[in-house]
Short mmCIF file of C-alpha atoms in Angstrom, two decimals:
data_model
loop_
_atom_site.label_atom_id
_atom_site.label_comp_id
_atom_site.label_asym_id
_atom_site.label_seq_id
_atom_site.Cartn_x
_atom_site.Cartn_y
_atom_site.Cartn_z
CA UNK I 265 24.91 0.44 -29.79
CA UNK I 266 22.01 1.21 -28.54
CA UNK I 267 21.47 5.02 -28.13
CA UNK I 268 19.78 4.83 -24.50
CA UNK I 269 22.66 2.43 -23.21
CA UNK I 270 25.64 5.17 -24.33
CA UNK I 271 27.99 6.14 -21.73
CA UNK I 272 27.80 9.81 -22.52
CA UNK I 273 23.95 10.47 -21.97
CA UNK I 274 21.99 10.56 -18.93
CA UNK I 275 18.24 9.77 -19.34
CA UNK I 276 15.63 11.48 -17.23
CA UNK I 277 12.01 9.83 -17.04
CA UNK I 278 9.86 12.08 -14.95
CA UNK I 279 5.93 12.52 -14.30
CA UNK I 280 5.31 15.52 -16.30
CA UNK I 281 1.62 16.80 -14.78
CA UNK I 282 3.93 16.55 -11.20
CA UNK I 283 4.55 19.94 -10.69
CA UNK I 284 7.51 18.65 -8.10
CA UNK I 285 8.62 16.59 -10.16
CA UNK I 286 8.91 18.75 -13.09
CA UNK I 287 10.25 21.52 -11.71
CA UNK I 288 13.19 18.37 -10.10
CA UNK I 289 13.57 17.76 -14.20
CA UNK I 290 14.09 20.98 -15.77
CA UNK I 291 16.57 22.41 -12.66
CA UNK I 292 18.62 19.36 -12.51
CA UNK I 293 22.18 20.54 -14.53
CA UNK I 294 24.64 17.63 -14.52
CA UNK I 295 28.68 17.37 -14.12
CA UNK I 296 30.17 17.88 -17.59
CA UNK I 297 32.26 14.72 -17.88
CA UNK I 298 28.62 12.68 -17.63
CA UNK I 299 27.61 13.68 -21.27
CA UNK I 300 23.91 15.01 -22.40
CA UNK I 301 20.85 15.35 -20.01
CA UNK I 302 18.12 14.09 -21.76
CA UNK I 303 14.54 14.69 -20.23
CA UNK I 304 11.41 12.68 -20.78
CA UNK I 305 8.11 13.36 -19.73
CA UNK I 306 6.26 9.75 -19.23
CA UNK I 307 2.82 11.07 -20.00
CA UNK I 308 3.66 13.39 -22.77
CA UNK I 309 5.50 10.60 -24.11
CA UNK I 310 4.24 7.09 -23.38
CA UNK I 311 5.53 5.22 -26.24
CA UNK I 312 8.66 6.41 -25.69
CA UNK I 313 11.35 3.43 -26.44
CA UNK I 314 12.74 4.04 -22.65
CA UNK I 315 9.26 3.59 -21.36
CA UNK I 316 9.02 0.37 -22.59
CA UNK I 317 12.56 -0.53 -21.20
CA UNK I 318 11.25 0.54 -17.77
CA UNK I 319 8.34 -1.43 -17.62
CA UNK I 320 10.47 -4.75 -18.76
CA UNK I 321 12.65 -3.78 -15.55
CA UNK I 322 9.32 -3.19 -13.32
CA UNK I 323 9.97 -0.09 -12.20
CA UNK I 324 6.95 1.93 -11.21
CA UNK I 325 6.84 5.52 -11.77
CA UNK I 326 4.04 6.19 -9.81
CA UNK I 327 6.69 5.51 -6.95
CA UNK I 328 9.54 7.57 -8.49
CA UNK I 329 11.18 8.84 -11.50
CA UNK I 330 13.58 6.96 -13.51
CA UNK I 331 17.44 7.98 -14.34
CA UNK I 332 19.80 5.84 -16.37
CA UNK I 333 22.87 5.94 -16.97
CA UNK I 334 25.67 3.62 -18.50
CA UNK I 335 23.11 0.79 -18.71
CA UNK I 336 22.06 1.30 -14.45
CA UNK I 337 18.39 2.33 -13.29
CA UNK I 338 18.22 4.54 -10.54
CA UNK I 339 14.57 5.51 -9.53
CA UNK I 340 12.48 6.86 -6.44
CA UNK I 341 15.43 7.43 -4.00
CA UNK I 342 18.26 6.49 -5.59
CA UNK I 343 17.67 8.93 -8.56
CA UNK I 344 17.18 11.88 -5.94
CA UNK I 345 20.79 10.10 -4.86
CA UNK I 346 22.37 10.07 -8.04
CA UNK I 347 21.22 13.79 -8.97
CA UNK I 348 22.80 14.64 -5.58
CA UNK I 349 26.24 12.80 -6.15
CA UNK I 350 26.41 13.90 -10.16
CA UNK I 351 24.49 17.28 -10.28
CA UNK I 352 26.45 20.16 -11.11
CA UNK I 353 27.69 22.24 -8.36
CA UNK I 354 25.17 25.04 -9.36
CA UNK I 355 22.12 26.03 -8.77
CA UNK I 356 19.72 26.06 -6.02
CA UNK I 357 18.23 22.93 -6.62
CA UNK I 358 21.23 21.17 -7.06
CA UNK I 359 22.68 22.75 -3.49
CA UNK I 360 19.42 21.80 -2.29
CA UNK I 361 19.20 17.95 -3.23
CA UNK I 362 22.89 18.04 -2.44
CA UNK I 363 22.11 18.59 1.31
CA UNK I 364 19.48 16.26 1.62
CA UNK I 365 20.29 13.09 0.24
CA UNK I 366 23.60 12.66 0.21
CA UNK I 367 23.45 10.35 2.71
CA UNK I 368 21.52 6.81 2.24
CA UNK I 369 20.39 6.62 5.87
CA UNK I 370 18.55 10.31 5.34
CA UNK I 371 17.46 9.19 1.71
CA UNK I 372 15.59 6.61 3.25
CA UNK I 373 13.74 9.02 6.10
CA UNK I 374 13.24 11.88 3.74
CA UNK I 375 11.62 10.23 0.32
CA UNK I 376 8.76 8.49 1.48
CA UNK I 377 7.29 11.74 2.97
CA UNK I 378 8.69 13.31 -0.30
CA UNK I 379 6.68 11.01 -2.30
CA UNK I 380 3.56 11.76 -0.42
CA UNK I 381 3.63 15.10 -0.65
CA UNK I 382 3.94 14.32 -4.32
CA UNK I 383 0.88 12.12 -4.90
CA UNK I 384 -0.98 13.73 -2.59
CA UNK I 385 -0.06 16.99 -4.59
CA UNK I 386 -1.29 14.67 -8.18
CA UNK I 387 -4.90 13.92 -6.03
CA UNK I 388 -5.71 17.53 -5.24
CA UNK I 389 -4.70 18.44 -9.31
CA UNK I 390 -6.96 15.44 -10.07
CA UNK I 391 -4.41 13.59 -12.05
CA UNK I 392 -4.55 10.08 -12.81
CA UNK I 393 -1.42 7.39 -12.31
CA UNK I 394 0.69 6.97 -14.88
CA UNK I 395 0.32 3.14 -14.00
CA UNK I 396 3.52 2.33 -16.59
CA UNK I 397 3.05 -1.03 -15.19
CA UNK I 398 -0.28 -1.55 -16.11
CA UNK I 399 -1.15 -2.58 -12.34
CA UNK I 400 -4.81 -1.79 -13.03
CA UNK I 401 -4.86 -5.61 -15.37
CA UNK I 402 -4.16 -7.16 -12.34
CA UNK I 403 -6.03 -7.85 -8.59
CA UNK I 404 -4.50 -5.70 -6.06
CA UNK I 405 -3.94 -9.38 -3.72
CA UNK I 406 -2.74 -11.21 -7.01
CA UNK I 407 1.02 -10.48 -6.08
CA UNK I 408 0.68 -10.51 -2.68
CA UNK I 409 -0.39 -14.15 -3.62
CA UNK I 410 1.93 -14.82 -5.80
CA UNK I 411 2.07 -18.09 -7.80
CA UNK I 412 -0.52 -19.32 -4.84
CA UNK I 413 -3.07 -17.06 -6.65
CA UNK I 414 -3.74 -19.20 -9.39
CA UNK I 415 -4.56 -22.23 -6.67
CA UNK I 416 -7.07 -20.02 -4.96
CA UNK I 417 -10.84 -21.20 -4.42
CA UNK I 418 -13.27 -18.93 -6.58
CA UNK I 419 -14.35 -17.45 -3.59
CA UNK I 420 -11.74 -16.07 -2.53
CA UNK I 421 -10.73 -15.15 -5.41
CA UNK I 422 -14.05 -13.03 -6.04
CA UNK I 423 -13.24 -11.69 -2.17
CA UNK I 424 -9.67 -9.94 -3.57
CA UNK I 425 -10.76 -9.21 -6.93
CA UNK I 426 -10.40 -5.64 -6.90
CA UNK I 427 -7.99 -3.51 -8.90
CA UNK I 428 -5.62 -0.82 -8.15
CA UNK I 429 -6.67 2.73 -9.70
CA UNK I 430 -10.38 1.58 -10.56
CA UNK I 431 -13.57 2.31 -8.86
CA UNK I 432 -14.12 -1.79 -8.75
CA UNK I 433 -16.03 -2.81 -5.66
CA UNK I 434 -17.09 -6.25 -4.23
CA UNK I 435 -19.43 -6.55 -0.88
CA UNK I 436 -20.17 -9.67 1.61
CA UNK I 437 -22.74 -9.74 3.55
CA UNK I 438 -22.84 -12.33 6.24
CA UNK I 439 -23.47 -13.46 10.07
CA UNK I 440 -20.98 -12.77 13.09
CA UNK I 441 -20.16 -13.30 16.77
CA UNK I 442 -17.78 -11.09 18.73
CA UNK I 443 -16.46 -12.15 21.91
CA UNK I 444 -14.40 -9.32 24.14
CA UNK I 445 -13.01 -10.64 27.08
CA UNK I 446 -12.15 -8.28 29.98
CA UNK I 447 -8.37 -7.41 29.55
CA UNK I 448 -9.31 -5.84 26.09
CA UNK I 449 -11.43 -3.76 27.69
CA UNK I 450 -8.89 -2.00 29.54
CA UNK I 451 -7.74 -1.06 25.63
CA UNK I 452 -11.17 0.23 25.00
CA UNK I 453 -10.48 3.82 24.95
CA UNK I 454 -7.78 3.32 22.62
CA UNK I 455 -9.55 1.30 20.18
CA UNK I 456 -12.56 4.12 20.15
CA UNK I 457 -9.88 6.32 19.24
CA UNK I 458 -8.49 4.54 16.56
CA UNK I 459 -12.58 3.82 15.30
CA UNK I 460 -11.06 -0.07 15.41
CA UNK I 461 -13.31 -2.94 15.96
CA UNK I 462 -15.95 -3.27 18.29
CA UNK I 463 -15.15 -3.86 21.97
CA UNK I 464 -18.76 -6.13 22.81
CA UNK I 465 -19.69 -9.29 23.17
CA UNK I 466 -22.51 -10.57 21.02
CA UNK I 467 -23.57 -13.34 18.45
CA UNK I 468 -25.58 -13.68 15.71
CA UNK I 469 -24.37 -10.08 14.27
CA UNK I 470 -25.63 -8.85 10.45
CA UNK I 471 -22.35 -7.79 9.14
CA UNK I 472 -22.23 -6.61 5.67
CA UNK I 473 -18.15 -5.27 4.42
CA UNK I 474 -17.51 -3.25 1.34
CA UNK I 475 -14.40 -3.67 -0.72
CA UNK I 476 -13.48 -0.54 -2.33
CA UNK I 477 -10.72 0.41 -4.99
CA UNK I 478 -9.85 3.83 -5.62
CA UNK I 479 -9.08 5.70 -8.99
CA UNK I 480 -5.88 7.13 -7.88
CA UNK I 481 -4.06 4.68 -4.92
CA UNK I 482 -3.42 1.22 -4.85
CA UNK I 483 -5.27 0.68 -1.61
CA UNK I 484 -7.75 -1.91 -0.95
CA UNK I 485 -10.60 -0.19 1.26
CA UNK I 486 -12.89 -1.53 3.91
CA UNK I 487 -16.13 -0.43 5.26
CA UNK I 488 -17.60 -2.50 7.87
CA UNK I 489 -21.33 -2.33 9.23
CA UNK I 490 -22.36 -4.33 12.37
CA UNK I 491 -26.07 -4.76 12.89
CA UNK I 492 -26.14 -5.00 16.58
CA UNK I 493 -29.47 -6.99 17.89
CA UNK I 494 -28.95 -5.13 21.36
CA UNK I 495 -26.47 -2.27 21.08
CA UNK I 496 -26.46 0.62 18.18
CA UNK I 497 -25.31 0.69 14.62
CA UNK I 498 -21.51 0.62 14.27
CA UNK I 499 -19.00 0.59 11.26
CA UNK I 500 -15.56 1.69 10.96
CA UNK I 501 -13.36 2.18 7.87
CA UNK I 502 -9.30 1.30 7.33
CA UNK I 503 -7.63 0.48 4.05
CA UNK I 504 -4.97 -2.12 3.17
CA UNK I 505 -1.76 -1.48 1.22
CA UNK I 506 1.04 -3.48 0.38
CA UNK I 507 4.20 -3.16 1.18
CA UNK I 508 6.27 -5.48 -0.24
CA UNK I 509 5.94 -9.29 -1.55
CA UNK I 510 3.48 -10.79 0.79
CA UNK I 511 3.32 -8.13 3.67
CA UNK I 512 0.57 -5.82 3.82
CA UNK I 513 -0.49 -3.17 6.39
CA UNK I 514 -4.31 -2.25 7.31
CA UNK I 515 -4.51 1.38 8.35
CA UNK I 516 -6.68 2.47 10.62
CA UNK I 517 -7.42 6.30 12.15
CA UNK I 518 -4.68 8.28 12.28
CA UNK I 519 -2.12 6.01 10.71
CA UNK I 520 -1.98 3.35 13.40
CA UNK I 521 -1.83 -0.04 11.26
CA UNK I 522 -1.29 -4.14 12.00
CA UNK I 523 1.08 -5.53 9.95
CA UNK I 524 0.42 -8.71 8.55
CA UNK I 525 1.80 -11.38 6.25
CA UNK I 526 -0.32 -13.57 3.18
CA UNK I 527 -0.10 -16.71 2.87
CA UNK I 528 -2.11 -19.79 1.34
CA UNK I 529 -1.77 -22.94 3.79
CA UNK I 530 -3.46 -25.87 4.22
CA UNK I 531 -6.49 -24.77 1.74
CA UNK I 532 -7.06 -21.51 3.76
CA UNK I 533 -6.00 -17.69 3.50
CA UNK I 534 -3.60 -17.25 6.56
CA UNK I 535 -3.25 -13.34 7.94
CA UNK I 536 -0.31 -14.00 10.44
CA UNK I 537 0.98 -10.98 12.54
CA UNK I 538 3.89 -8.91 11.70
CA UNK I 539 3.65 -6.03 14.29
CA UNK I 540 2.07 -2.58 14.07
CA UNK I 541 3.03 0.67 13.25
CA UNK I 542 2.57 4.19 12.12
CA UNK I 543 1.80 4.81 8.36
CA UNK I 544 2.39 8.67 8.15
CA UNK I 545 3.11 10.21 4.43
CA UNK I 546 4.30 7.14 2.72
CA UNK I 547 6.99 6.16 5.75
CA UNK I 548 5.98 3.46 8.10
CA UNK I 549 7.11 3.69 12.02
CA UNK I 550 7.19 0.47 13.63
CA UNK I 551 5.53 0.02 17.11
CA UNK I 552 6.65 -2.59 19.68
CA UNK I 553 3.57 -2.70 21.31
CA UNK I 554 2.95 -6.28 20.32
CA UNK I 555 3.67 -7.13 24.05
CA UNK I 556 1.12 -4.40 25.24
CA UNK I 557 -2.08 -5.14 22.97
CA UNK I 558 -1.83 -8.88 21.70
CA UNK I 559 -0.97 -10.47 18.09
CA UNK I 560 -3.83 -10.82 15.67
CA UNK I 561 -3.75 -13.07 13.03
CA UNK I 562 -6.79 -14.09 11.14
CA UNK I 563 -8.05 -17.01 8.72
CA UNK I 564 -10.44 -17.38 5.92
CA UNK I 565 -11.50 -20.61 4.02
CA UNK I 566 -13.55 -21.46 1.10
CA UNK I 567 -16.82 -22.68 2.06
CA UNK I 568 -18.62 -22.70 -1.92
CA UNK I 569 -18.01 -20.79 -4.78
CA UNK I 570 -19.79 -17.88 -2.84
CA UNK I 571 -19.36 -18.44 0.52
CA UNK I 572 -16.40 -17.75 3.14
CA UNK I 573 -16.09 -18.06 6.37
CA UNK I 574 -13.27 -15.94 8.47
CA UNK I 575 -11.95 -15.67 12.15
CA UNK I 576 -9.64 -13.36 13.47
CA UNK I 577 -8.30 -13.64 17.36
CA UNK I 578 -6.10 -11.51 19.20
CA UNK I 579 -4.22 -13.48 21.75
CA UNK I 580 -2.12 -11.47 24.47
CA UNK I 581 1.34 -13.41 25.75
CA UNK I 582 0.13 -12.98 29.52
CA UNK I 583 -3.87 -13.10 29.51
CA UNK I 584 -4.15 -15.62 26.21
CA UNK I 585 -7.28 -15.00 24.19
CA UNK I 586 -8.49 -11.48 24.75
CA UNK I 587 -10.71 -10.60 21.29
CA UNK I 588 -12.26 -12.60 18.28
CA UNK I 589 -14.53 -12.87 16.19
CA UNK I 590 -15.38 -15.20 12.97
CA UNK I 591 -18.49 -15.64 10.89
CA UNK I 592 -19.57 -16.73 7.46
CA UNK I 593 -20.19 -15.00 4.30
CA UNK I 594 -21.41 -14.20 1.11
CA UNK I 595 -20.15 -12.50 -1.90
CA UNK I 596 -23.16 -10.37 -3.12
CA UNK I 597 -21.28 -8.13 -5.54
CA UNK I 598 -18.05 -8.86 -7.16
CA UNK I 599 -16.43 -5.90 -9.12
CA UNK I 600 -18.62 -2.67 -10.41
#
């Protein structure tokens, strides 16, 4: 048999430079009757015979550690669940885990801002992902794609190229016309706060975007510029992540973020509303406020191997069309 699939061992696969989660690996004590705790540190360790198991069952361990036992995974919450259904009743860590998540409902509210704190903990220490999965090989939009990706113009392509945990960057530069109409402006003061998109009306705009990746996240960043011809500079930031399959969220200031879903229809890059939200320490709040500010959804087609051209419109269910604006553009730089 083979020794990691025995019944009377519990394997441990834990992020070692993680002071949190390190300290989790070396206080955990287990019931008796479950056999041997066995501990392994994924970076001291990376061609560890388990590690390689994990990967085959894609299971990220920059999102959680790893326990098996009797041939089951259990990682990110579910391991904090298992250690506190199986950890021996000792200990202060144990008592403490125990209290936490023993229920799945407060599992689920309690480990994404655990898992924050964690990475956010690995960015001040200046430690790299693990990236067990090897995510890095791969665009950051390529699984949001899918099996579409493959079918994608070279364009577009070039416009999601960037990588997770790289410093990769691609930038368009292009031409632009905004069009507010009146009942966005009575959002105005919101959308200053968030630093959103501009609230004018004007045409023929310079626009040049910057696509950033980031050694240690798997966002995708943006950095807008808008040459106004008769108004002042303006640029905002916001990042995208995913979230799951094709659903990705673009965070703005202070966490507020549109949800949106991928998809490639009709020979063009559909962004088709999902909501918005709150992204606060890993744990996304939904927002009903689709009623209040409008759905956006958005559109890009290939125009040539380096050109795109992209609208996006915000349409309220009362006042129609409140916001767009489209242009074309240019891919100047792909990757670094």
């Amino acid at each position: 048999m083979n020794p990691l699939l025995e019944h009377d061992r519990v394997w441990f696969v834990y992020d070692g430079d993680c002071p949190i989660c390190r300290m989790a690996a070396h206080a955990l004590r287990i019931k008796q009757q479950l056999g041997e705790l066995h501990l392994v540190n994924a970076r001291a360790e990376p061609n560890h015979p388990l590690l390689n198991v994990i990967r085959d069952q894609q299971l990220d361990l920059d999102e959680g550690m790893v326990i098996l036992y009797q041939g089951r995974f259990y990682h990110g919450k579910q391991a904090l669940r298992f250690m506190s259904r199986h950890g021996a009743p000792k200990g202060l860590f144990n008592h403490f885990n125990r209290l936490l998540f023993w229920s799945e409902r407060l599992s689920s509210l309690l480990y994404p801002w655990m898992r924050a704190t964690r990475n956010t903990l690995l960015r001040f220490l200046h430690k790299q992902p693990i990236d067990n999965l090897n995510l890095q090989a791969q665009p950051i939009f390529q699984p949001i794609f899918g099996n579409q990706w493959d079918n994608l113009p070279i364009v577009i392509k070039k416009h999601y190229a960037n990588r997770p945990y790289s410093d990769d960057k691609v930038i368009v530069d292009g031409i632009m016309n905004v069009e507010c109409h009146w009942p966005m402006k009575l959002a105005a003061p919101f959308y200053r706060l968030m630093g959103s998109i501009p609230l004018v009306t004007e045409y023929g705009i310079r626009c040049t975007v910057h696509f950033d990746s980031f050694k240690n996240s798997k966002h995708f960043g943006f950095l807008r510029h808008f040459w106004f011809v008769q108004r002042r500079f303006y640029s905002f930031r916001s990042r995208m992540l995913a979230i799951g399959e094709d659903k990705v969220i673009e965070i703005m200031r202070f966490g507020f973020c549109w949800k949106t879903r991928y998809a490639w229809q009709d020979d063009t890059v559909k962004l088709i509303h999902d909501g918005y939200g709150l992204y606060w320490f890993g744990h996304l709040i939904p927002l009903p406020i689709t009623g209040i500010l409008g759905r956006g959804d958005a559109e890009e087609r290939a125009i040539d191997d380096d050109h795109f051209a992209m609208n996006v419109t915000i349409r309220h269910p009362i006042f129609g069309v409140m916001y767009s604006y489209s242009g074309r553009f240019k891919v100047i730089q792909c990757l670094s």
